[in-house]
Coordinates of C-alpha atoms and ligand atoms in Angstrom, one line a residue:
X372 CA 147.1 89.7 81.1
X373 CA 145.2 92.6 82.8
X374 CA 143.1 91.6 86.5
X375 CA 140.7 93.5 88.3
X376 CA 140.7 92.9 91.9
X377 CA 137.6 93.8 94.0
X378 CA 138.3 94.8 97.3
X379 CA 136.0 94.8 99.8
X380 CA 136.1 94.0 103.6
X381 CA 140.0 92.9 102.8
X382 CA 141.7 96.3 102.8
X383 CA 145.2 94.5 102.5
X384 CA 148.2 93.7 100.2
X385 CA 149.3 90.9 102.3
X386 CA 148.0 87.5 102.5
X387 CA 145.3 88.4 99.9
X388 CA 144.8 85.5 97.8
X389 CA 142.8 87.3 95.0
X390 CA 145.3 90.4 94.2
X391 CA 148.3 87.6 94.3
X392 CA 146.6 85.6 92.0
X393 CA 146.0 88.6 90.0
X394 CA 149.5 90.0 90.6
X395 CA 150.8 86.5 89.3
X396 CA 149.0 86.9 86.0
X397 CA 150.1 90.3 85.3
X398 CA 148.6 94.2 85.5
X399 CA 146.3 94.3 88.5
X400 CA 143.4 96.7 88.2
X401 CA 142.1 97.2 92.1
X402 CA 138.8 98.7 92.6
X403 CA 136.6 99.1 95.5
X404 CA 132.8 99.8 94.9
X405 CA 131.3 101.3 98.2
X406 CA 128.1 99.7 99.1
X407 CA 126.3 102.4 101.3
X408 CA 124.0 99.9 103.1
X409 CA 127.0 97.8 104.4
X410 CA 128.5 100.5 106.8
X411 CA 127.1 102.0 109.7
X412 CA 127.9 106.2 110.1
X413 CA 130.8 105.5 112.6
X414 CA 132.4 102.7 110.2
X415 CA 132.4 105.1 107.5
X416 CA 134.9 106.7 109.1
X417 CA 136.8 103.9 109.3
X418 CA 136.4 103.2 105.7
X419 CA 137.4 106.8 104.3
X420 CA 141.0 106.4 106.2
X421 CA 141.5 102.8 105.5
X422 CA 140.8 103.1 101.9
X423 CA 143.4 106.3 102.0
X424 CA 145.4 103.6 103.1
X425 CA 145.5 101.1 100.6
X426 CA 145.1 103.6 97.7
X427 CA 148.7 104.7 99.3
X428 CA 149.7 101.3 99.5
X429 CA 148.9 99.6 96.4
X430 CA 149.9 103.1 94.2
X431 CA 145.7 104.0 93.4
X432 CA 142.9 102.0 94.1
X433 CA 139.9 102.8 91.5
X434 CA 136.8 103.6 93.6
X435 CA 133.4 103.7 92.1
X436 CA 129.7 103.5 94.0
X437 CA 127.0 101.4 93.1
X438 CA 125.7 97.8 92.4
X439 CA 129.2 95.8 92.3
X440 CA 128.0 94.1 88.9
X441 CA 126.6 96.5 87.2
X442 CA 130.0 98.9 88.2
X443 CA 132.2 95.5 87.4
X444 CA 130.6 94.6 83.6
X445 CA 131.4 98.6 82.8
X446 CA 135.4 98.5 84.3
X447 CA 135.9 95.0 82.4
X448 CA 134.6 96.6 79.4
X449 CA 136.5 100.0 79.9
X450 CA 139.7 98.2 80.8
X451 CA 140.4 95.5 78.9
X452 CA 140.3 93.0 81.8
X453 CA 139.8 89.2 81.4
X454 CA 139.8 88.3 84.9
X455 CA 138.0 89.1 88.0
X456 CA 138.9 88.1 91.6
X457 CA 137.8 88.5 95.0
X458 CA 138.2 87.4 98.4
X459 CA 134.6 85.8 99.8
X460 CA 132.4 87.6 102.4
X461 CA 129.7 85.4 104.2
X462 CA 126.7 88.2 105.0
X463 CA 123.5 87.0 103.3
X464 CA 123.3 90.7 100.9
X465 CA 127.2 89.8 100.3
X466 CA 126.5 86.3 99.4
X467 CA 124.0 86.7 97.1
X468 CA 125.3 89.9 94.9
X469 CA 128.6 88.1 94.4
X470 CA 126.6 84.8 93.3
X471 CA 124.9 86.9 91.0
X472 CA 128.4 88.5 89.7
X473 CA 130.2 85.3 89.2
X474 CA 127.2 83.7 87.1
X475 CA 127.1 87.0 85.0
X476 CA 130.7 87.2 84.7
X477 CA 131.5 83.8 84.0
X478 CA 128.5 83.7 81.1
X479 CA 130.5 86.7 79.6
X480 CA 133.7 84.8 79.4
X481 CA 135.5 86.9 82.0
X482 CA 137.6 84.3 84.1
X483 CA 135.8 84.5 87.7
X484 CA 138.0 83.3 90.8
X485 CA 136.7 83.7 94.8
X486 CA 139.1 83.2 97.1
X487 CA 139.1 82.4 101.3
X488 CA 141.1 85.1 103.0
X489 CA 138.9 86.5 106.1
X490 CA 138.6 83.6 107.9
X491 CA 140.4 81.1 109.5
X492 CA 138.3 78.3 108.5
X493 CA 135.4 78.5 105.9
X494 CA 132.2 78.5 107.6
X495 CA 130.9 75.1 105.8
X496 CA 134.1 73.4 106.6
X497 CA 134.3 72.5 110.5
X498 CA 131.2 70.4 111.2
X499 CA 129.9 68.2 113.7
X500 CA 130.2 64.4 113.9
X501 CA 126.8 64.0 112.0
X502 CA 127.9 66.4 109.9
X503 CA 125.9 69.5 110.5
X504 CA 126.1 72.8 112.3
X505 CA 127.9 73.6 115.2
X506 CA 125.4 75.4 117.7
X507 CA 127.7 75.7 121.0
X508 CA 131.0 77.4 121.3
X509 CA 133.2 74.7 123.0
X510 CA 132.8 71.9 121.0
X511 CA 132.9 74.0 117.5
X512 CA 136.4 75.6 118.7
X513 CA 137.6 72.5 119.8
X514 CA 136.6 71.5 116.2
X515 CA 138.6 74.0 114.6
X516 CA 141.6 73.5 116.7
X517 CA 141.7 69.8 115.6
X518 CA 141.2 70.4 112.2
X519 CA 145.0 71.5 112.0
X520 CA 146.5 74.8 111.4
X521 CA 144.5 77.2 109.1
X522 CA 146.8 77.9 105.6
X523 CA 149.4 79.9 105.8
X524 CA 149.2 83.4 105.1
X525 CA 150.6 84.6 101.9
X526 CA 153.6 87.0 101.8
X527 CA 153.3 90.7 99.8
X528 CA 153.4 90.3 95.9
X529 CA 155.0 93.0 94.1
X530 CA 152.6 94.5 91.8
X531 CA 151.8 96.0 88.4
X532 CA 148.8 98.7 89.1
X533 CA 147.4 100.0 86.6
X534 CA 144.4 102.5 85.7
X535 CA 143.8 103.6 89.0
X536 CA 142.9 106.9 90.8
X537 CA 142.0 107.0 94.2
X538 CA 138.6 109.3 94.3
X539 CA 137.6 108.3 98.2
X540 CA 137.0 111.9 98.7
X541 CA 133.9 111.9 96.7
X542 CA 132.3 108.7 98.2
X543 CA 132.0 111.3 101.1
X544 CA 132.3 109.4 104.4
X545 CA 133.3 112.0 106.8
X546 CA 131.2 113.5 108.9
X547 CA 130.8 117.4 108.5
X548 CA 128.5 119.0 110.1
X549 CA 129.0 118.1 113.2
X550 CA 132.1 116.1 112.8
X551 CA 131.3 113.6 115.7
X552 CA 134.2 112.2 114.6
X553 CA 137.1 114.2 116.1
X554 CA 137.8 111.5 119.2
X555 CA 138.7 108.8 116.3
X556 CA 141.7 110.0 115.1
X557 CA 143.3 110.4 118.8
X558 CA 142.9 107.0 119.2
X559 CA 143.4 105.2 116.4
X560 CA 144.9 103.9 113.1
X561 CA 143.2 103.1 110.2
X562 CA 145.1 100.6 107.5
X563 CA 147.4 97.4 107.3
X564 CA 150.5 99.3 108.6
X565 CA 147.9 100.9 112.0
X566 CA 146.7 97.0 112.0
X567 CA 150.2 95.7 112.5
X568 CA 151.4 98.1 114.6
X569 CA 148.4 97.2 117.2
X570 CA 148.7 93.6 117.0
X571 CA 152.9 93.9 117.6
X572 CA 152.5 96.2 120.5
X573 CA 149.5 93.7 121.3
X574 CA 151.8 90.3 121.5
X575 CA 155.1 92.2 123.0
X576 CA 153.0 93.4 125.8
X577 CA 149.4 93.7 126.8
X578 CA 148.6 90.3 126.3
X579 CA 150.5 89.0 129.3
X580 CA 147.4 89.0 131.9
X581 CA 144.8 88.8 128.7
X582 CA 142.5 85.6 130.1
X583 CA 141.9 87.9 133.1
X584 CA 142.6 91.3 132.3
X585 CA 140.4 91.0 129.3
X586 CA 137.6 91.5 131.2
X587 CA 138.9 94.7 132.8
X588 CA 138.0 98.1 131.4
X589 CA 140.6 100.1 133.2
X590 CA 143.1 97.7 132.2
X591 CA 144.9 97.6 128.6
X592 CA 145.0 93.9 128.4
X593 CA 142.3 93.9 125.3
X594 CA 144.1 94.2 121.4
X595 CA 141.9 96.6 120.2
X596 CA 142.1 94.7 117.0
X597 CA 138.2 94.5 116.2
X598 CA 138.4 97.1 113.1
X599 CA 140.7 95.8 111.5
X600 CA 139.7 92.8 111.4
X601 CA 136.5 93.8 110.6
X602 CA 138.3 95.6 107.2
X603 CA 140.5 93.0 106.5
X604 CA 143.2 95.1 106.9
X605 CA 145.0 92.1 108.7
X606 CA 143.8 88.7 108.6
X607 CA 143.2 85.9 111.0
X608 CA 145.7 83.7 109.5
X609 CA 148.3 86.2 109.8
X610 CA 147.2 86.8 113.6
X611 CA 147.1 83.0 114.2
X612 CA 150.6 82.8 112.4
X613 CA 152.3 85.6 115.0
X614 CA 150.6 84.3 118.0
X615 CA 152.2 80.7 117.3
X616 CA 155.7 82.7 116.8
X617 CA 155.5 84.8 120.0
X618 CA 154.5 81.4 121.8
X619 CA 157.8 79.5 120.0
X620 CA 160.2 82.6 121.5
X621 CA 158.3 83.5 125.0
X622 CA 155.9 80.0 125.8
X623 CA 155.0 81.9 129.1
X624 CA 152.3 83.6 127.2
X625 CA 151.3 80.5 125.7
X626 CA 147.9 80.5 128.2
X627 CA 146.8 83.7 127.8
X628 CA 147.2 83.5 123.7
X629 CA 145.5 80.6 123.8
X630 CA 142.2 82.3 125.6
X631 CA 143.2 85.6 122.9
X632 CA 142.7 82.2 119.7
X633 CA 139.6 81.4 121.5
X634 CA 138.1 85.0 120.8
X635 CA 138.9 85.0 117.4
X636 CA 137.1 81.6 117.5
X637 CA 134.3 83.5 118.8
X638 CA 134.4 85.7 115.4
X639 CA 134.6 82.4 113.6
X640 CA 131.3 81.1 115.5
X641 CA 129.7 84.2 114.8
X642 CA 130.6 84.3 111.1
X643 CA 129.4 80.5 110.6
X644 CA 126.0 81.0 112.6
X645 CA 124.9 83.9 110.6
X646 CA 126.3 81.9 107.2
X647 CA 123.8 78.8 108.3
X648 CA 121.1 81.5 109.7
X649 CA 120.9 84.0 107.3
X650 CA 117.5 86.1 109.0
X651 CA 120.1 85.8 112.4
X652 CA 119.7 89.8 112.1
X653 CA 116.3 89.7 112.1
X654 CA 114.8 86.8 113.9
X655 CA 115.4 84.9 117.1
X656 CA 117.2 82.0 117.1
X657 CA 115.6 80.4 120.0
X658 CA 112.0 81.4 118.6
X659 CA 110.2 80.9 122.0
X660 CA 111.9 84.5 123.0
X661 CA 109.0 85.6 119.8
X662 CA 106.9 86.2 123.0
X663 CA 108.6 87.9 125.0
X664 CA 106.9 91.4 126.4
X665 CA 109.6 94.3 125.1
X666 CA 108.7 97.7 126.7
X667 CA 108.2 100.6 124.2
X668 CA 109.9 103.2 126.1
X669 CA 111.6 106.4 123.3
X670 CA 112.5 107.8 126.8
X671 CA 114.6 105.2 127.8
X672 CA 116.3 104.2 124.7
X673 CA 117.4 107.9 124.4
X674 CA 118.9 108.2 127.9
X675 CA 120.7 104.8 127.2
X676 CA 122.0 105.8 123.8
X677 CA 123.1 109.5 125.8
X678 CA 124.9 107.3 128.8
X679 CA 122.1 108.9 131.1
X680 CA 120.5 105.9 132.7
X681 CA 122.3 107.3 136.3
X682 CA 124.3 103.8 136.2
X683 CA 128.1 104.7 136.0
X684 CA 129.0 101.5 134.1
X685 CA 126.8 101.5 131.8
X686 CA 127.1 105.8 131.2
X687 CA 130.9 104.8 131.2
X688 CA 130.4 102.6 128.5
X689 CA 128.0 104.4 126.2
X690 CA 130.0 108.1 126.2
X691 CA 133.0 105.9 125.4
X692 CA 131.7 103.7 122.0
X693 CA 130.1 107.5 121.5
X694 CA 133.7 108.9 121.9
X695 CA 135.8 106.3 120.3
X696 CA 134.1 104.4 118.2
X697 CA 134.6 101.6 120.6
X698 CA 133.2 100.0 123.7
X699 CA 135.5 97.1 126.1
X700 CA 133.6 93.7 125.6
X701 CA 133.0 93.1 129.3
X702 CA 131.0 96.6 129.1
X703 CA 129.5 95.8 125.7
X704 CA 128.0 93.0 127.7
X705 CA 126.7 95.0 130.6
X706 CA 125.2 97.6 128.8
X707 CA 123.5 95.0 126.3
X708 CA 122.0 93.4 129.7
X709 CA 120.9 96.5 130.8
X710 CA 119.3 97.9 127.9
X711 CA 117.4 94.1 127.3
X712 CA 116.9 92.7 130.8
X713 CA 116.4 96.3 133.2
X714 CA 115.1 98.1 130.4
X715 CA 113.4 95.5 128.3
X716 CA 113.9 97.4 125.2
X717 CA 114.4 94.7 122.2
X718 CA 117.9 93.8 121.4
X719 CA 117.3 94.7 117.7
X720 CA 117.4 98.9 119.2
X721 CA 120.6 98.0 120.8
X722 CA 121.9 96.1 117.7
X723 CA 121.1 99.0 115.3
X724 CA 122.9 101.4 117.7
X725 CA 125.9 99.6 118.0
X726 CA 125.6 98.7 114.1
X727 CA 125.8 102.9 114.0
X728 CA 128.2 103.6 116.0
X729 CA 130.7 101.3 116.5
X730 CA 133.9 101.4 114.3
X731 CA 134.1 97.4 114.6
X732 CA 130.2 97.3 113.4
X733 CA 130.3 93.8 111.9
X734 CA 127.1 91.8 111.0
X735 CA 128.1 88.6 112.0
X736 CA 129.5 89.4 115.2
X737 CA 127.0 92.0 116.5
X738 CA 124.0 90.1 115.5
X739 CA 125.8 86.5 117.4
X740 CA 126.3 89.3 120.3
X741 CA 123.0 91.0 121.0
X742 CA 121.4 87.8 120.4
X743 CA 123.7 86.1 123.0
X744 CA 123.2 88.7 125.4
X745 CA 119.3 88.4 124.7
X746 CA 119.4 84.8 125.8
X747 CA 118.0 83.9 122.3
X748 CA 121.8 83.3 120.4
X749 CA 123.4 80.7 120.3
X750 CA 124.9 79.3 123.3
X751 CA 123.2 82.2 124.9
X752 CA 123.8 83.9 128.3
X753 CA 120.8 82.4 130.5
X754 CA 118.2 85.0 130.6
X755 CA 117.6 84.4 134.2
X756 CA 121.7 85.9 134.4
X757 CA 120.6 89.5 134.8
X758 CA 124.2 91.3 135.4
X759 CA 124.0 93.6 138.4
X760 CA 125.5 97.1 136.9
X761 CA 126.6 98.2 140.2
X762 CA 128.6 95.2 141.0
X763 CA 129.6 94.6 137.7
X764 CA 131.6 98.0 138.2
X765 CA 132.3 97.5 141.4
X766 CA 134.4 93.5 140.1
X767 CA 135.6 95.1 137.4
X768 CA 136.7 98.4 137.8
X769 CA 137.6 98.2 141.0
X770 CA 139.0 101.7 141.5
X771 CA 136.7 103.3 139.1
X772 CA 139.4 104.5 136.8
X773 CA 136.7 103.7 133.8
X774 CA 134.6 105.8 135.4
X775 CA 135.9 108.4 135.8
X776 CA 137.8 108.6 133.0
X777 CA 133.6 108.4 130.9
X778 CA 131.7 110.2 133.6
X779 CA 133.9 113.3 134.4
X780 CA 130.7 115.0 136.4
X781 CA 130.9 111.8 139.5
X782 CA 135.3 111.8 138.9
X783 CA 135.6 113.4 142.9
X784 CA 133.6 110.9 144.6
X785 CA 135.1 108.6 147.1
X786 CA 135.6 105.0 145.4
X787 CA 133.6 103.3 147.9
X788 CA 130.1 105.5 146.3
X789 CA 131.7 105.8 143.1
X790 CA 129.7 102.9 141.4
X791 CA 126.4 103.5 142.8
X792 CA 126.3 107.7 143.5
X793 CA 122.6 107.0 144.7
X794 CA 123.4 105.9 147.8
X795 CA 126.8 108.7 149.0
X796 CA 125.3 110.3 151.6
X797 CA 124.5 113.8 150.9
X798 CA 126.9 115.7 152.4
X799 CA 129.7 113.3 149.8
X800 CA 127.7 114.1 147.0
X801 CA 127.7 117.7 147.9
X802 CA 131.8 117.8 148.2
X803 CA 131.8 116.0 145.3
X804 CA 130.1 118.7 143.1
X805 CA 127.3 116.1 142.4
X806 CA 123.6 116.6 142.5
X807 CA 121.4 114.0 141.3
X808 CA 119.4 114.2 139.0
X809 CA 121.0 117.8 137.9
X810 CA 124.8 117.2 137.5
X811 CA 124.2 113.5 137.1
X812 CA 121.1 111.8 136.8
X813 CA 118.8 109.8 138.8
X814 CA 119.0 106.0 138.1
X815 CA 116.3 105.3 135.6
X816 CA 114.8 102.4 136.5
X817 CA 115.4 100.7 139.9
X818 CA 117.3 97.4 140.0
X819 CA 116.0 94.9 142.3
X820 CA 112.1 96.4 140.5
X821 CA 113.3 95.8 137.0
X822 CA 115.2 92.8 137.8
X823 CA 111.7 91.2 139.0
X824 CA 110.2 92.7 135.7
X825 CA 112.3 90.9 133.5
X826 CA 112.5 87.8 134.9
X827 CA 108.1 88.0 134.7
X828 CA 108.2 88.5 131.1
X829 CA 111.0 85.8 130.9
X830 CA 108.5 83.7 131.9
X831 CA 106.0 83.9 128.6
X832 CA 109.1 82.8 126.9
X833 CA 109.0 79.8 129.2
X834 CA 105.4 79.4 128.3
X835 CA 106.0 79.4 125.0
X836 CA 108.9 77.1 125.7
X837 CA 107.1 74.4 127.4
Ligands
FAD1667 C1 126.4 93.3 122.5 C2 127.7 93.1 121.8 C3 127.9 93.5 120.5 C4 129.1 93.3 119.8 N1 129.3 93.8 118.5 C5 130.5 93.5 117.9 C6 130.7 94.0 116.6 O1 129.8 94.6 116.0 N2 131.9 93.8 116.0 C7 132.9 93.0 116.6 O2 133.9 92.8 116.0 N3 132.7 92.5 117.9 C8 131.5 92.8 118.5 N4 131.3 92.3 119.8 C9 132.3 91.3 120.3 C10 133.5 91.9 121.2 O3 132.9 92.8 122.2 C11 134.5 92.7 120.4 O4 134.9 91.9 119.3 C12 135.7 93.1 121.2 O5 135.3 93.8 122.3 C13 136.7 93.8 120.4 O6 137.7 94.3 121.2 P1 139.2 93.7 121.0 O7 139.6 93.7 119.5 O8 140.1 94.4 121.9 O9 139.0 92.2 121.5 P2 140.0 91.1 121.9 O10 139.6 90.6 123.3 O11 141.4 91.5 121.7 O12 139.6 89.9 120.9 C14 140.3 89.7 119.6 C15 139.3 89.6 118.5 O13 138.4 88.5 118.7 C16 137.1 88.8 118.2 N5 136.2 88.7 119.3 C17 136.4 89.0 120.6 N6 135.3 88.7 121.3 C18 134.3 88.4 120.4 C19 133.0 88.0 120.5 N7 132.3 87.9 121.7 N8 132.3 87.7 119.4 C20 132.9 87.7 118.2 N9 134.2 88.1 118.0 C21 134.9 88.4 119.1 C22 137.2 90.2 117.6 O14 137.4 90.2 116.2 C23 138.4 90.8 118.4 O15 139.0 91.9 117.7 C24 130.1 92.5 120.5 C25 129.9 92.1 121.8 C26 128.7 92.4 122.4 C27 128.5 91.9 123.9

């Protein structure tokens, strides 16, 4: 019996329930229909390489663009194939196309199967005791972790592929003119083998320190696993499975994998708010933040988006998510504060940016973020917590290594002025090679003036609150 398998934010052999099912029946036809609207430009790049990937790995992956059931009906036609599979996705577009596919399918006689494969849990399954919607972090993980191990991955399936060319080239996802692109490929791997090799290198090593050097940019205590799991090019399930092995052999680093379970719990939160709040994207949870004040301020946005505000953090951390594709969480959340609470630019600018420029852009998880950050998420950051950028930098990178790695121009100034050049006495900024304002810019907005800001249009949200 001939299969198709639609890939889609699974770009895997292993544990992928819908191509073993499909491999278990007979010839597998795998397919991948690009959906424009569901990648942001730097993701795209992401998605050419990791596609390459598969295509390798699976012997051709058929690629097609276009509306998944309209480009589904013609391959079952043109094929010959009696079944279609695919592993769920949970973002509201997602949900709704593939509704529409299984009904259309199904009426058609084509054997329809969905299957769960990106998430530990599925996001109706862990509830509270009353039975609804978990709304605060703690007691939802706590949840999960009680409700037993998730399944057990499934091992690689030898396959029969048939009918299928790999085409990626002509989806055209690479950027040309200008390739932006060229401080991806340094860094990192695209596909299930790069996936794998960053978790091993992950549990043999950097994770030792991980529930405190998490939070430190300079450090390499983070996984850098965020893309691919956002591809599904390795799956929680597998990632819970190794963690629990490295803890049998070495149960030293039984705390800090604990803390790195927790923030895949975090993805899992993220993934069942936006399931139950499907306008998550567009709308404030916490509605009262509706009246807040946002500043319309092109100037400022731009010199944000640039790393130009004059804040070395917050630069540091913009030129490297422009760079790499990726930004260090503790940094995603400073320059999210800054951008919403110093700036008070709307989180949705900062969301869209991020959604454009980061390699891990994910729906679920950005939205959950920015609105976190906001004070309007779910178990949201207190608004009144406006992070200081200067001793944010100052706690956590300490000797400015980050810095000066992101913000070449202020690289020869002493430690002590590093994170706040404003105040180096002249004559250091001048040995330095630093002038404000020409080498390095002025601080855009002043803290302690657009801390008091803030907090004075925090407090129409109160109003609106009470
Ligand atoms: C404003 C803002 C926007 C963000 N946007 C995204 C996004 O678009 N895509 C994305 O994957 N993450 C996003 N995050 C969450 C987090 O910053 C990244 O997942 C993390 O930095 C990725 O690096 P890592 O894989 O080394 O993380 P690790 O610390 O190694 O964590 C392991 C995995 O857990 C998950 N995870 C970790 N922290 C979070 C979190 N706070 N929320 C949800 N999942 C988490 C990720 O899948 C991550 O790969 C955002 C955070 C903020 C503050």
């Amino acid at each position: 019996m001939r299969s198709l398998v639609l890939f889609r934010n699974d770009l895997r052999v292993a544990d992928n329930p819908a191509l073993t099912t499909a491999a278990a029946r007979g010839e597998v036809l795998p397919v991948f229909v690009y959906e424009p609207e569901a990648y942001g430009a730097a993701a795209k790049w992401w998605l050419h390489h990791s596609l390459t990937a598969l295509a390798q790995d699976l012997g051709g992956l058929l690629v097609r663009q276009g509306e998944p059931l309209e480009v589904i009906e013609g391959l079952v036609a043109d094929y010959g194939v009696d079944a279609v599979f695919w592993n769920r996705r949970y973002e509201p577009a997602g949900i709704a196309k593939d509704t529409e596919m299984k009904a259309a399918l199904g009426a058609a006689g084509v054997v329809v199967e969905s299957f769960p494969g990106n998430l530990l849990f599925e996001p109706w399954q862990i509830k509270t005791g009353s039975g609804g919607q978990f709304k605060v972090f703690s007691p939802f993980w706590r949840a999960c972790l009680k409700a037993g191990a998730p399944a057990a991955p499934l091992e690689r399936t030898s396959l029969a592929v048939f009918g299928a060319t790999a085409e990626i080239d002509a989806l055209d996802l690479l950027p040309t003119k200008p390739d932006w692109a060229t401080g991806f490929g340094p860094v990192w791997t695209p596909g299930e083998k790069g996936a794998w090799a960053r978790l091993e290198h992950f549990l043999s090593d950097d994770i030792k320190g991980y529930k405190t050097g998490r939070d430190r940019p300079d450090q390499t205590h983070v996984s850098r696993l965020s893309p691919h799991l956002h591809f599904g090019e390795i799956s929680p399930r597998q990632i819970w499975r190794e963690v629990q092995r490295q803890c049998a052999m070495y149960p030293s680093k039984q705390g800090d994998a604990d803390k790195f379970l927790a923030e895949i719990g975090w993805r899992e939160f993220s993934h069942q708010l936006l399931f139950h709040t499907p306008d998550l994207p567009e709308q404030n949870l916490n509605r009262a933040f509706d009246a807040y004040p946002w500043a319309d301020n092109p100037g400022h946005l731009t010199a944000w988006q640039k790393g130009k505000t004059g804040y070395p953090l917050v630069d540091a951390g913009m030129r490297e998510l422009w760079h790499t594709g990726y930004m260090h969480n503790r940094v995603r959340m400073v320059v999210a504060s800054f951008l919403i609470k110093h700036l008070r630019i709307h989180w949705k600018h900062g969301m869209n940016w991020f959604w454009d420029t980061l390699l891990d852009a994910d729906l679920a998880n950005n939205t959950a973020s920015w609105q976190w950050v906001a004070g309007s998420g779910a178990d949201a950051a207190p608004y009144f917590r406006i992070f200081n950028p200067t001793t944010q930098a100052q706690k956590f990178d300490p000797n400015g290594d980050y810095i000066r790695k992101w913000c070449p121009e202020l690289a020869a100034l002493p430690t002590k002025v590093l994170h706040a050049p404003w105040e180096a006495p002249a004559l250091v900024l001048l040995e330095a090679g630093v002038t404000l304002g020409a080498t390095y810019p002025h601080p855009i907005v002043d803290h302690k003036e657009a801390r008091a800001a803030a907090l004075a249009g925090y407090d129409t949200v109160k109003s609106a609150q009470a």
